[in-house]
Coordinates of C-alpha atoms and ligand atoms in Angstrom, one line a residue:
Chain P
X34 CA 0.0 0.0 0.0
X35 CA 1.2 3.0 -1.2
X36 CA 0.1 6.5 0.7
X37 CA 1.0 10.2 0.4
X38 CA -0.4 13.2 2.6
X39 CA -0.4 16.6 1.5
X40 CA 2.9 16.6 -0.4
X41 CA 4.2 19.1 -1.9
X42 CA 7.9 18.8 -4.1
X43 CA 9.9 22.3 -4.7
X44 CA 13.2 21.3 -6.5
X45 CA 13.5 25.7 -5.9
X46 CA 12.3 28.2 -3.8
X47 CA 10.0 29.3 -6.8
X48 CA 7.9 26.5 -8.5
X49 CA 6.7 23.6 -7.1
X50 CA 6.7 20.3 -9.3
X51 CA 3.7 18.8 -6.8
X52 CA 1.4 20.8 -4.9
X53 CA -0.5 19.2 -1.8
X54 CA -1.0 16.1 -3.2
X55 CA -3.0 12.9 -1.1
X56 CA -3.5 9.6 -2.8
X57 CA -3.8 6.0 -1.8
X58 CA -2.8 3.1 -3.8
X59 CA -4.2 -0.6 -2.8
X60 CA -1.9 -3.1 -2.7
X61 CA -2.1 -5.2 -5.5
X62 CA -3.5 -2.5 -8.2
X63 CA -2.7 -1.3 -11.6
X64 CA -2.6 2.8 -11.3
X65 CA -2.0 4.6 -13.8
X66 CA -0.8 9.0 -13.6
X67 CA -1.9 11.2 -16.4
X68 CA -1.1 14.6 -17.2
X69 CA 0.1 16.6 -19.8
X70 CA 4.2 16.8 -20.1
X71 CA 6.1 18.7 -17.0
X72 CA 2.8 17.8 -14.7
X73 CA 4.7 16.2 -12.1
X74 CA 4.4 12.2 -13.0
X75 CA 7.7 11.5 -12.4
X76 CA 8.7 13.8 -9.4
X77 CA 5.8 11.6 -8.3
X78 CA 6.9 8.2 -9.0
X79 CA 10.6 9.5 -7.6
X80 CA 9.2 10.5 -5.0
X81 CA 7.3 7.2 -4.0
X82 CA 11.0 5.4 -4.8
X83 CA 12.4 7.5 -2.2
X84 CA 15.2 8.8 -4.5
X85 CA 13.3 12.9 -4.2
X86 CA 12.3 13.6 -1.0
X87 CA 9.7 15.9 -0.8
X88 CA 9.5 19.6 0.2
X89 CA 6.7 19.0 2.3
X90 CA 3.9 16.5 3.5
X91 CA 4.5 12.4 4.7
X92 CA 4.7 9.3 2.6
X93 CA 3.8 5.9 3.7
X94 CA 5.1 2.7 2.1
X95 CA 4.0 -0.6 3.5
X96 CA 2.9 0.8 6.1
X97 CA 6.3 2.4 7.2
X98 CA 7.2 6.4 7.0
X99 CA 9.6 7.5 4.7
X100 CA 10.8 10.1 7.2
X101 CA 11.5 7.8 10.1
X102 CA 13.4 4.5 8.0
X103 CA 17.4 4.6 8.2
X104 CA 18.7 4.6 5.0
X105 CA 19.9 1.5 5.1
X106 CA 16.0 0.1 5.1
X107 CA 15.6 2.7 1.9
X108 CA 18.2 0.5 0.2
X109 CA 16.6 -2.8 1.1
X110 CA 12.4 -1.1 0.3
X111 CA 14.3 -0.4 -3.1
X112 CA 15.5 -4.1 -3.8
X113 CA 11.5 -5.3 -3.7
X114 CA 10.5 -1.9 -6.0
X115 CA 10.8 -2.0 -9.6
X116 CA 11.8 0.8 -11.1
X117 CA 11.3 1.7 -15.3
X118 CA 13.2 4.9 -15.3
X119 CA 11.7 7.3 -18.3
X120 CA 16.0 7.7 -19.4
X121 CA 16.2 3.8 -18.8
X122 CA 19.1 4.3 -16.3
X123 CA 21.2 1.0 -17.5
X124 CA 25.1 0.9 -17.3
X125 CA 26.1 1.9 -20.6
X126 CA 29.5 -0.2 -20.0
X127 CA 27.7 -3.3 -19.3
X128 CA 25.6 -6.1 -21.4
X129 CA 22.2 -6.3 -21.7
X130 CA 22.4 -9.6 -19.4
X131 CA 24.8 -7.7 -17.1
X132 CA 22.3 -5.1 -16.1
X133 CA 19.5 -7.6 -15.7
X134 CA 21.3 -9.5 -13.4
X135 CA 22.5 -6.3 -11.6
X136 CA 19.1 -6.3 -9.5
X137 CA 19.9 -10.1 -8.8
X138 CA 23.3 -9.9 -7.6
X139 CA 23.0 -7.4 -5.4
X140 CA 20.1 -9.1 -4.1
X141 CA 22.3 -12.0 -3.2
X142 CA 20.9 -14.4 -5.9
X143 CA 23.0 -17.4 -6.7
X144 CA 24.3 -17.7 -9.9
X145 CA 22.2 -20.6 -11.3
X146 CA 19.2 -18.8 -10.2
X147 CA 20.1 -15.6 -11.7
X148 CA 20.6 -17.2 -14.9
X149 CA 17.4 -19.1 -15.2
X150 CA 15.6 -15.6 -13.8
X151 CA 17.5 -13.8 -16.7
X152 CA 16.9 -15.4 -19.7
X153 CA 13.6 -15.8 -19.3
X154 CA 12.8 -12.7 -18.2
X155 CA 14.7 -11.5 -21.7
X156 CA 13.1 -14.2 -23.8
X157 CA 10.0 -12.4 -22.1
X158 CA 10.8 -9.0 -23.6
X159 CA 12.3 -10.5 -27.0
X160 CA 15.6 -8.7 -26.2
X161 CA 17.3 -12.2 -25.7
X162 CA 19.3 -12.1 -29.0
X163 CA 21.1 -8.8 -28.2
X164 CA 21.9 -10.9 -24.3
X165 CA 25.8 -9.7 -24.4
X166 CA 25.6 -6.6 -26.3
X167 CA 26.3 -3.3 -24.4
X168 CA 23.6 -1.5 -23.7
X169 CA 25.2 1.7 -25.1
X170 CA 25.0 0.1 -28.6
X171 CA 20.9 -0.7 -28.6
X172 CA 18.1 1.1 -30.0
X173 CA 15.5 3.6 -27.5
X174 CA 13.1 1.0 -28.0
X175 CA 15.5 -2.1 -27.0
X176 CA 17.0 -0.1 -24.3
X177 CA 14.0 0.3 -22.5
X178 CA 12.8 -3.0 -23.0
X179 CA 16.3 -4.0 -21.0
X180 CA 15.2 -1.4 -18.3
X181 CA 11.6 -2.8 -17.6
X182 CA 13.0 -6.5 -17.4
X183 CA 15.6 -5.3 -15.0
X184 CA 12.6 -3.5 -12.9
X185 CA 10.7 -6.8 -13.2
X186 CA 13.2 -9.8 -12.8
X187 CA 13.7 -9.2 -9.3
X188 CA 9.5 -10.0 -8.5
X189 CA 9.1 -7.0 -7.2
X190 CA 6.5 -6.3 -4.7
X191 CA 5.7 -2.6 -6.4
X192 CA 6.6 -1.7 -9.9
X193 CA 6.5 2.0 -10.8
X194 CA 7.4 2.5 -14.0
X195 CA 7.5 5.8 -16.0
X196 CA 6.6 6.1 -19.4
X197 CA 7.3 2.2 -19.7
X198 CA 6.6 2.3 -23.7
X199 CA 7.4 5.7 -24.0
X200 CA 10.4 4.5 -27.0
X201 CA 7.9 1.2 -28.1
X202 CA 5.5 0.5 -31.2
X203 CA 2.2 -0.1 -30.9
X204 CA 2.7 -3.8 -30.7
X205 CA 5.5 -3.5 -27.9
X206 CA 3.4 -1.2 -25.9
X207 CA 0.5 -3.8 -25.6
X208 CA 2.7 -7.0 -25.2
X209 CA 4.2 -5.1 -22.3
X210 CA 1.5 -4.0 -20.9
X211 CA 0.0 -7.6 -20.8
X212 CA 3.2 -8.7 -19.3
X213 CA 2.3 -5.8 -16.4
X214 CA -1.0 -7.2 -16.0
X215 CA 0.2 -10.5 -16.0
X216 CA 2.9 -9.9 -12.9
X217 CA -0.4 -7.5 -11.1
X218 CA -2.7 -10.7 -11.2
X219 CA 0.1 -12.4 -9.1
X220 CA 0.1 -9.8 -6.1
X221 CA 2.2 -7.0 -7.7
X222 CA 1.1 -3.3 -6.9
X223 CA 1.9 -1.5 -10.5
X224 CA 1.9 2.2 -11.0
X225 CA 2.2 3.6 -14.7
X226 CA 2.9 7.0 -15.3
X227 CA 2.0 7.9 -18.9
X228 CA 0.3 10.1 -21.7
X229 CA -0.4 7.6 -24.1
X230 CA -4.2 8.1 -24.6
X231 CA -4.7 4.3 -26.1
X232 CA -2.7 2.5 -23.4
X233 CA -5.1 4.1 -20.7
X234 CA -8.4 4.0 -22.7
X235 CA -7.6 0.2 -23.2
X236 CA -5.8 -0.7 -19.5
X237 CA -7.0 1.8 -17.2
X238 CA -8.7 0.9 -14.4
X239 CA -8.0 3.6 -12.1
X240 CA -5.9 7.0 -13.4
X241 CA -4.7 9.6 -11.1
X242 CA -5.0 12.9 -13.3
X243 CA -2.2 15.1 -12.5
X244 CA -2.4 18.9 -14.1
X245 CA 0.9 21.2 -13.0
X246 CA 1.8 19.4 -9.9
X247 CA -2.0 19.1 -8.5
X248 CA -4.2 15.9 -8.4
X249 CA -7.7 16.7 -10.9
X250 CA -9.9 13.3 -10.7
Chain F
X129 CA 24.9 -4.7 3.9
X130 CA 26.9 -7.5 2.8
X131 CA 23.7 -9.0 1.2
X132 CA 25.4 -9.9 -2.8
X133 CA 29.0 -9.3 -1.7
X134 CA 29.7 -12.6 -0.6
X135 CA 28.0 -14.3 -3.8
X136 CA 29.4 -12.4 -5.9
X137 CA 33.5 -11.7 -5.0
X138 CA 34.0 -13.1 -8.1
X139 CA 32.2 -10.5 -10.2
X140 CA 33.2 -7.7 -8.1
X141 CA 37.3 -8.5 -8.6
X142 CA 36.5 -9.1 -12.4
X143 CA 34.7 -6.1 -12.7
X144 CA 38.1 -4.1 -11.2
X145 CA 40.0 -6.0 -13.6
X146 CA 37.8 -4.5 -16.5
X147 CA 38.1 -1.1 -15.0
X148 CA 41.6 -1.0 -15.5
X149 CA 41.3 -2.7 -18.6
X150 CA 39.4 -0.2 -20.3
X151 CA 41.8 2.3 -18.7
X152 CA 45.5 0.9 -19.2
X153 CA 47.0 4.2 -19.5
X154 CA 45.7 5.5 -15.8
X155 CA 46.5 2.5 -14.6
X156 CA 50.1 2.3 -15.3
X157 CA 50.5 5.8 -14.3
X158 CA 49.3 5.0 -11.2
X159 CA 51.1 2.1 -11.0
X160 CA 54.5 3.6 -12.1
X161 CA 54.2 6.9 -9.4
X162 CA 53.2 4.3 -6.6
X163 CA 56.1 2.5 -7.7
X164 CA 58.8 5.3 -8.0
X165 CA 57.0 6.7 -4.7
X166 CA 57.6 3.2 -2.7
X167 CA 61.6 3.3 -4.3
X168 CA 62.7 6.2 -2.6
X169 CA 61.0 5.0 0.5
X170 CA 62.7 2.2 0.5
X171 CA 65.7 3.4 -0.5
X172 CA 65.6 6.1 2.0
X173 CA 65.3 3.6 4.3
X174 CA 68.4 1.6 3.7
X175 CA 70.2 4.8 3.3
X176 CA 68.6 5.1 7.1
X177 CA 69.7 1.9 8.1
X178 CA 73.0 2.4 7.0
X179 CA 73.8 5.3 8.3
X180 CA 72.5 4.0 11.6
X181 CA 75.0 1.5 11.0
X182 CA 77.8 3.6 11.2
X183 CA 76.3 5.2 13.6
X184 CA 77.3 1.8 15.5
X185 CA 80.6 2.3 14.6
X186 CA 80.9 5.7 16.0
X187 CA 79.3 4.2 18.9
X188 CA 82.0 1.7 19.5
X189 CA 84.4 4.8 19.8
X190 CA 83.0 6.2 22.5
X191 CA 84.0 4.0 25.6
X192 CA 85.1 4.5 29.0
X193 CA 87.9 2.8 30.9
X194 CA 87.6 2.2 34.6
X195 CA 91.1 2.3 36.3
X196 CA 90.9 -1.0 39.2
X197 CA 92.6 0.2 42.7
X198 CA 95.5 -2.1 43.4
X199 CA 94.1 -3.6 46.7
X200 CA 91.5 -5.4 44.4
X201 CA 93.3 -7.1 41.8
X202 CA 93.0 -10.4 43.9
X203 CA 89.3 -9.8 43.3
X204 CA 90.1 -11.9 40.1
X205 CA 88.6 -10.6 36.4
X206 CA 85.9 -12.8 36.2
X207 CA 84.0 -10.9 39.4
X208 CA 85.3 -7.2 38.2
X209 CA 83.5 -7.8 35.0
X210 CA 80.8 -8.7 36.8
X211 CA 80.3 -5.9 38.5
X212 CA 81.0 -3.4 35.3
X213 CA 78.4 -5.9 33.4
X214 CA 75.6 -4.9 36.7
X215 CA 75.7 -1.2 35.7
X216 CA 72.5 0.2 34.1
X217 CA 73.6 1.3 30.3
X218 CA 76.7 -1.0 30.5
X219 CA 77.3 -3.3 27.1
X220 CA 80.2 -4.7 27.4
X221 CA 83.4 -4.9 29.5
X222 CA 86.8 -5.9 28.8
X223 CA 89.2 -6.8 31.5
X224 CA 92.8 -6.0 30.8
X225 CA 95.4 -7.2 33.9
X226 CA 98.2 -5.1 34.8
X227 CA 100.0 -7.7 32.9
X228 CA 98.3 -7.2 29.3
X229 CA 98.6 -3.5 29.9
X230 CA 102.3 -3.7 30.1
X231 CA 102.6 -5.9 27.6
X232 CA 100.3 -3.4 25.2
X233 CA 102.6 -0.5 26.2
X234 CA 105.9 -2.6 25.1
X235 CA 104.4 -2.9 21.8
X236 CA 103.7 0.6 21.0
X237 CA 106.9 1.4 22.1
X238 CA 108.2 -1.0 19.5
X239 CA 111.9 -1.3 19.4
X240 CA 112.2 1.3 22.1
X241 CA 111.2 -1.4 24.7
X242 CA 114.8 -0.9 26.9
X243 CA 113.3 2.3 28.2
X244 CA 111.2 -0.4 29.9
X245 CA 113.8 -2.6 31.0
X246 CA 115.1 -0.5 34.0
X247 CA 111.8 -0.9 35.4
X248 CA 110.9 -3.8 37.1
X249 CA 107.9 -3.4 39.1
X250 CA 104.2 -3.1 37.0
X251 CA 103.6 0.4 37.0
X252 CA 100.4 0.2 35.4
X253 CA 96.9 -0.7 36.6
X254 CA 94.8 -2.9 35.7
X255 CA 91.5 -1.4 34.1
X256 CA 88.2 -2.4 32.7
X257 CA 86.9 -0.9 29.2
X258 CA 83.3 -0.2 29.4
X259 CA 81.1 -0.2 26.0
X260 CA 77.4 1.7 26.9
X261 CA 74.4 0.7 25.1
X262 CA 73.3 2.5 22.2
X263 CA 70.2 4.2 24.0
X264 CA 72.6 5.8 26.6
X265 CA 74.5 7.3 24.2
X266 CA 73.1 11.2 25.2
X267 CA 75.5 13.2 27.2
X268 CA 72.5 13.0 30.4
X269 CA 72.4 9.2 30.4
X270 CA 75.8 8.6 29.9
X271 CA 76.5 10.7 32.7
X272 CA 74.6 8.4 35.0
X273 CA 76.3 5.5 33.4
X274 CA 79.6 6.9 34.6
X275 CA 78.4 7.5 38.1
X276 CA 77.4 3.6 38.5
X277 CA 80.5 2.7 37.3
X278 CA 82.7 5.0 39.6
X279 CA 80.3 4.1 42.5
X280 CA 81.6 0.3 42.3
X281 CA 83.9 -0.5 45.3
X282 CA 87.5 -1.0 43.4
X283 CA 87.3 1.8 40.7
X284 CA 89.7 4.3 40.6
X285 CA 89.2 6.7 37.9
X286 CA 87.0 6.6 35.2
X287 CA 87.7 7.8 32.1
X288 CA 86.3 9.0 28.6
X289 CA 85.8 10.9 25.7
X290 CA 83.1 13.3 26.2
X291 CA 83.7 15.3 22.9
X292 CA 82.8 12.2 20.8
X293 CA 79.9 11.8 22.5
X294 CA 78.1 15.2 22.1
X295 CA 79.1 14.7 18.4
X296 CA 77.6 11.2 18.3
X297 CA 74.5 11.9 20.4
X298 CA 73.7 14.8 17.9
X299 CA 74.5 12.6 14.9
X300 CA 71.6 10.2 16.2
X301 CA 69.2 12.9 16.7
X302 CA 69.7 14.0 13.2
X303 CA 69.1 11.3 11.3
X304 CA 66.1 10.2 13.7
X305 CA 64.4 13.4 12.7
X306 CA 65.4 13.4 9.3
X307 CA 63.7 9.6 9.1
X308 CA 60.8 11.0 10.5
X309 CA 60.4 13.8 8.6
X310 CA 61.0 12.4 5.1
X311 CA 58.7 9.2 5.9
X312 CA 56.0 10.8 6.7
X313 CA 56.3 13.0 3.2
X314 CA 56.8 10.2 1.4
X315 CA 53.5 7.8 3.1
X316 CA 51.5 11.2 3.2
X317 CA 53.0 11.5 -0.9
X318 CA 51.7 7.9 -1.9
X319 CA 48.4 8.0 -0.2
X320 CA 48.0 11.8 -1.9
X321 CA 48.5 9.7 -5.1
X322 CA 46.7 7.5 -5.0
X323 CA 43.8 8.5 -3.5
X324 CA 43.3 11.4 -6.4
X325 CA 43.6 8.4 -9.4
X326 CA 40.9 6.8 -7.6
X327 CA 39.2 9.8 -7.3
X328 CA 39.1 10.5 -10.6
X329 CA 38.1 6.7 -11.2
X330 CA 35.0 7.5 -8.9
X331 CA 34.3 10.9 -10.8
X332 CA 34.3 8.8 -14.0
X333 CA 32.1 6.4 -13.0
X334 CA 29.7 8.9 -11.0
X335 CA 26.2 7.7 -13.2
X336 CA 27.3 4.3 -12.8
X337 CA 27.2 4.4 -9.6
X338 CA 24.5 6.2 -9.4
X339 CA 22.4 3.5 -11.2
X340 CA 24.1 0.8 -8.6
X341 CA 22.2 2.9 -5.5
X342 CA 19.1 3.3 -7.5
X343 CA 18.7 -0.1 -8.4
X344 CA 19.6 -0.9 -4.3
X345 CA 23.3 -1.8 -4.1
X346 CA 24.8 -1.4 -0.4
X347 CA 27.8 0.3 0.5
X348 CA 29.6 -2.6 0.4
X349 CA 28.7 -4.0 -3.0
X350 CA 29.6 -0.9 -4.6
X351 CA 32.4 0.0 -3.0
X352 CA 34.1 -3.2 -3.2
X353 CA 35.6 -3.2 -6.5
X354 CA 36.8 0.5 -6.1
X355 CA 38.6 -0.9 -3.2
X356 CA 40.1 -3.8 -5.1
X357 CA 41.2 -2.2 -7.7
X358 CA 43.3 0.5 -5.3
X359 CA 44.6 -2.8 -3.7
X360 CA 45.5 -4.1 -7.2
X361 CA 47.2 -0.7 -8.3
X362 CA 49.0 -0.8 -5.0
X363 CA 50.2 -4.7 -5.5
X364 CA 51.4 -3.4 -9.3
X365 CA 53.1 0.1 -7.5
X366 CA 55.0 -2.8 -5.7
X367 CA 56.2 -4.5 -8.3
X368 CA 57.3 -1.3 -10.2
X369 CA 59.4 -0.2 -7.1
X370 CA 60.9 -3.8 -6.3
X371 CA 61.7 -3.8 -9.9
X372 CA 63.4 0.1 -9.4
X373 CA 65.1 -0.7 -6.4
X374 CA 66.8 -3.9 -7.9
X375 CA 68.1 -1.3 -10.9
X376 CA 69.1 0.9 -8.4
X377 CA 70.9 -1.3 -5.9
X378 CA 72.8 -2.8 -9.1
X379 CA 74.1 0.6 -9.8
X380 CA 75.3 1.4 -6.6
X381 CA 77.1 -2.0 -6.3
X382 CA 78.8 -2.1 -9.8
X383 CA 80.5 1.5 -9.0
X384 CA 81.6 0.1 -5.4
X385 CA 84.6 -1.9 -5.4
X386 CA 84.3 -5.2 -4.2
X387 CA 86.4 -5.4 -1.5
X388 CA 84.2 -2.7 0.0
X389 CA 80.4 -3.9 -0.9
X390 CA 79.9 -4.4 3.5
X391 CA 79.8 -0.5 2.6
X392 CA 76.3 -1.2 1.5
X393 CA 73.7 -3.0 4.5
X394 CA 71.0 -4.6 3.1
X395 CA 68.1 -4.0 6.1
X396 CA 66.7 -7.4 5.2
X397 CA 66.3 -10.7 3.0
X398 CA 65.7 -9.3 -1.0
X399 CA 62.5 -11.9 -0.3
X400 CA 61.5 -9.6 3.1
X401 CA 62.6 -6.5 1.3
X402 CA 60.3 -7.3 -1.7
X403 CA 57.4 -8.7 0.4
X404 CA 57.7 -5.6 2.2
X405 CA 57.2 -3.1 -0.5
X406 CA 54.2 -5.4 -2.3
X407 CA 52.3 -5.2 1.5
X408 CA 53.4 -1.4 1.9
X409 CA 51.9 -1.0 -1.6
X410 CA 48.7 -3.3 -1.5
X411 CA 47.7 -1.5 2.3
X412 CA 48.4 1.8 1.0
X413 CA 46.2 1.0 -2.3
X414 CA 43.1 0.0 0.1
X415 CA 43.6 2.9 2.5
X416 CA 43.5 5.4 -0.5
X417 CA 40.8 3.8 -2.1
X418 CA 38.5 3.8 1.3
X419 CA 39.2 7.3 1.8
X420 CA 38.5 8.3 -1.6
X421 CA 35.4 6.3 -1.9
X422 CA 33.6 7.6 1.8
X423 CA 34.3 10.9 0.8
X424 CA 32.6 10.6 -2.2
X425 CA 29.9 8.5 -0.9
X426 CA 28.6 10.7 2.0
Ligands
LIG560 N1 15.7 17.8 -11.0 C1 14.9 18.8 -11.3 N2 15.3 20.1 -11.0 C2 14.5 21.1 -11.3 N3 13.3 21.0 -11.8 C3 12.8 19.8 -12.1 C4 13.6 18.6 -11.9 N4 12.9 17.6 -12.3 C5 11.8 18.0 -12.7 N5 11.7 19.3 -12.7 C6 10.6 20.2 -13.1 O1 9.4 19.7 -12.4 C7 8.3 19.7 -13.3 C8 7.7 18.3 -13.3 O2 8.6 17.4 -13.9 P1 8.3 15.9 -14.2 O3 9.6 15.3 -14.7 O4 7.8 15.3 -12.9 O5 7.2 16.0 -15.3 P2 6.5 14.8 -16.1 O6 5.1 14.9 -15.8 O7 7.2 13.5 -15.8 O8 6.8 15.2 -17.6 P3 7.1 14.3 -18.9 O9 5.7 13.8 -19.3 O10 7.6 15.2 -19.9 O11 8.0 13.2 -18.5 C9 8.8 20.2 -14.6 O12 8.4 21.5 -14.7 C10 10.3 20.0 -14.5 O13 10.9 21.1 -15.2
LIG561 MG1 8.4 12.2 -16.8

């Protein structure tokens, strides 16, 4: 369960990126936040992750308060959230299976294991054939396919990803989308931050509506 | 906060080794300044040990002589020595009889011994000549030494040279000072050194990192092969200056005659020297690379 309370996010003194914002996500729903570019989506999302703190107001993951967990327990809340960065995020340096398995190793995951988890989580994506190219040397599109199966091979218990098919086509989009729906009807919370009018018209079940930094419903 | 690490040594050293493979350059300027850095340590240090060394010598120069009253010769040598050997400071002692002092006086008046001859009772006393330990080599000390010695029951007179000891005394504290000084440049030098390569390592690999706490790495897991490869630049530093030293110690040698290569004191085994400078190298590598790294991490 995901809760915020009258949070507001200033990254300066003069323009805030979120203004009083309260919402409550279930544990174990698909959510999806609207809004028009620069309305605040991903200062949310970050925000949520822990990796923006805000200006103002409290957040509540699983039932604990951002404010009062060490940061060591910020690292380990991360390791069970997924995170689809909109600028992917990978290690430019590394391989496609590399930055998969990132997420597993630090994780502790045994080397057999981590295998198996990565190869079918790229077989998953169809992003298997480019397995030990750098990611540098991929496409938008495969790049961010490597970033969503590196949010998603660790069985997360919350995915929040952000603009997810943002660098997909059509066909993409939906096939990940199913594979979203598919992870949410086995106990995953997902949250998908997006303005692709299709993708909510056809997955929504609840959106969040953000306009310049403020919740509309 | 160890959670991965353990799993995954493996991956961590490799992924040092590919830092510095995608960096050769760097890393055998690193290596090569940790290297000549570790060289003139060490060779300050034998420098240091040999002049210590002759400090010895001059050591062995300053000694006193204890003059034995002539009621106690029947005391016999063996319990005379004794009693020189129970003075605080005292290293050695040397018992010469009125017998063997004659006998030296004859021979340095080689040739000339008849103005001997119309003497025939000993008029020399028997003695005892005192060597102090190094550490009471300091005008104060030795002072105290001196009073033991002319508080025992059969000396006489004691005697000694207290010109070479000021000189000797200040010698030591020179060089003492001088070793500290210039060792602690040099360490503070290396660490300086390498601490700013991994720096600029870090720097360089500031998103990656980045991306590492994002995804949930721990301190640990990501600091590991920073560490690593510090210790490996350190272990390659080591080699550079064993390799220098071994240069150097050739040239010094070949230009020495050999009758006179003791000139040169080794301060150790080549095995202990070399072991030496790859665990002065590897610890320094780590330290530099910790300090680099929690700086940049806080
Ligand atoms: N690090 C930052 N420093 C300063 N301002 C920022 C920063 N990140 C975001 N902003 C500002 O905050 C506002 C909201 O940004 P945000 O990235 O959350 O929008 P968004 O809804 O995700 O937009 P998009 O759909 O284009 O991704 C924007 O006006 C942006 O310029
Ligand atoms: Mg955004």
């Amino acid at each position: 369960m995901i809760q915020l309370f009258h949070v507001t996010k200033s990254y300066d003194k003069s323009f805030a990126a979120l203004k009083d914002v309260s919402l409550k996500i279930a544990k174990g729903e698909i959510t999806f936040i609207t809004g028009p570019s620069g309305a605040g989506k991903s200062t949310l999302l970050k925000i949520i992750f822990g990796s923006e703190s805000p200006t103002e107001g409290q957040i509540i993951i699983e039932g604990r308060n951002y404010f009062r967990i060490p940061p060591r327990e910020i690292t380990n809340l991360r390791r069970r959230i997924g995170f689809v960065f909109q600028e992917f995020k990978l290690l430019p340096n590394k391989t496609v299976y590399e930055n998969v398995a990132l997420s597993l190793k630090i994780m502790g995951v045994g080397a057999r294991e981590e295998r198996e988890r990565v190869l079918k989580m790229l077989t998953y994506l169809k992003i298997i054939h480019r397995a030990n190219f750098k990611t540098i040397s991929l496409s938008g599109g495969e790049q961010q396919r490597v970033a969503i199966a590196r949010a998603l091979v660790k069985d997360p218990a919350i995915i929040l990803a952000d603009e997810p098919t943002g660098n997909l086509d059509p066909e993409m989009s939906i096939e990940t989308m199913e594979l979203f729906k598919e992870v949410n009807s086995r106990g995953t919370t997902v949250v998908v931050a997006t303005h692709d009018k299709g993708l909510i018209d056809r997955y929504a079940r609840r959106a969040i509506h953000l306009e310049a930094g403020r919740v509309v419903c | 906060m160890l959670t991965g690490v353990r799993t995954n040594l493996s991956y961590l050293i490799f992924d040092a080794l590919r830092t510095i493979r995608e960096n050769p350059a760097s890393a055998i300027f690193t290596a090569v300044t940790l290297g000549f850095s570790l060289a003139i340590l060490a060779f300050f240090f034998i420098i240091f040990v040999n002049l210590n060394m002759a400090a010895s010598g001059l050591a062995d120069r300053v000694h006193m002589v204890v003059y034995v009253k002539d009621g106690f010769a029947s005391y016999g040598p063996d319990k005379i020595k004794k009693d020189a050997l129970g003075v605080l400071g005292v290293r050695s002692a040397e018992y010469v009889s009125k017998e063997a002092a004659l006998k030296e006086l004859k021979d340095s008046l080689k040739g000339r011994e008849s103005v001997l001859d119309a003497v025939d009772i000993n008029p020399l006393p028997a003695s005892v000549e005192i060597k102090v330990l190094d550490a009471y080599m300091e005008p104060m000390l030795f002072g105290a030494v001196v009073d033991g010695v002319r508080r025992l029951q059969w000396a006489e007179e004691v005697q000694y040279s207290g010109k070479w000891l000021k000189k000797f005394s200040a010698f030591l504290k020179f060089t003492e000072v001088l070793a500290a000084v210039i060792g602690v440049f040099l360490t503070a030098a290396v660490v300086f050194v390498v601490t700013n390569t991994i720096r600029l390592t870090i720097y360089a690999k500031k998103d990656e990192i980045e991306v590492m706490r994002l995804v949930g790495a721990g301190r640990a897991f990501i600091m590991l092969p920073f560490v690593i490869e510090g210790v490996l630049h350190g272990l390659a530093g080591g080699v550079v200056s064993i390799g220098m030293l071994s240069v150097g110690m050739y040239a010094v040698s070949a230009n020495v005659p050999a009758q006179m290569s003791f000139v040169i004191a080794m301060p150790a085994t080549v095995p202990v020297i070399s072991a030496a400078l790859l665990s002065a190298g590897l610890i320094m590598g780590g330290i530099s690379s910790v300090i680099s790294l929690i700086r940049f991490l806080k």
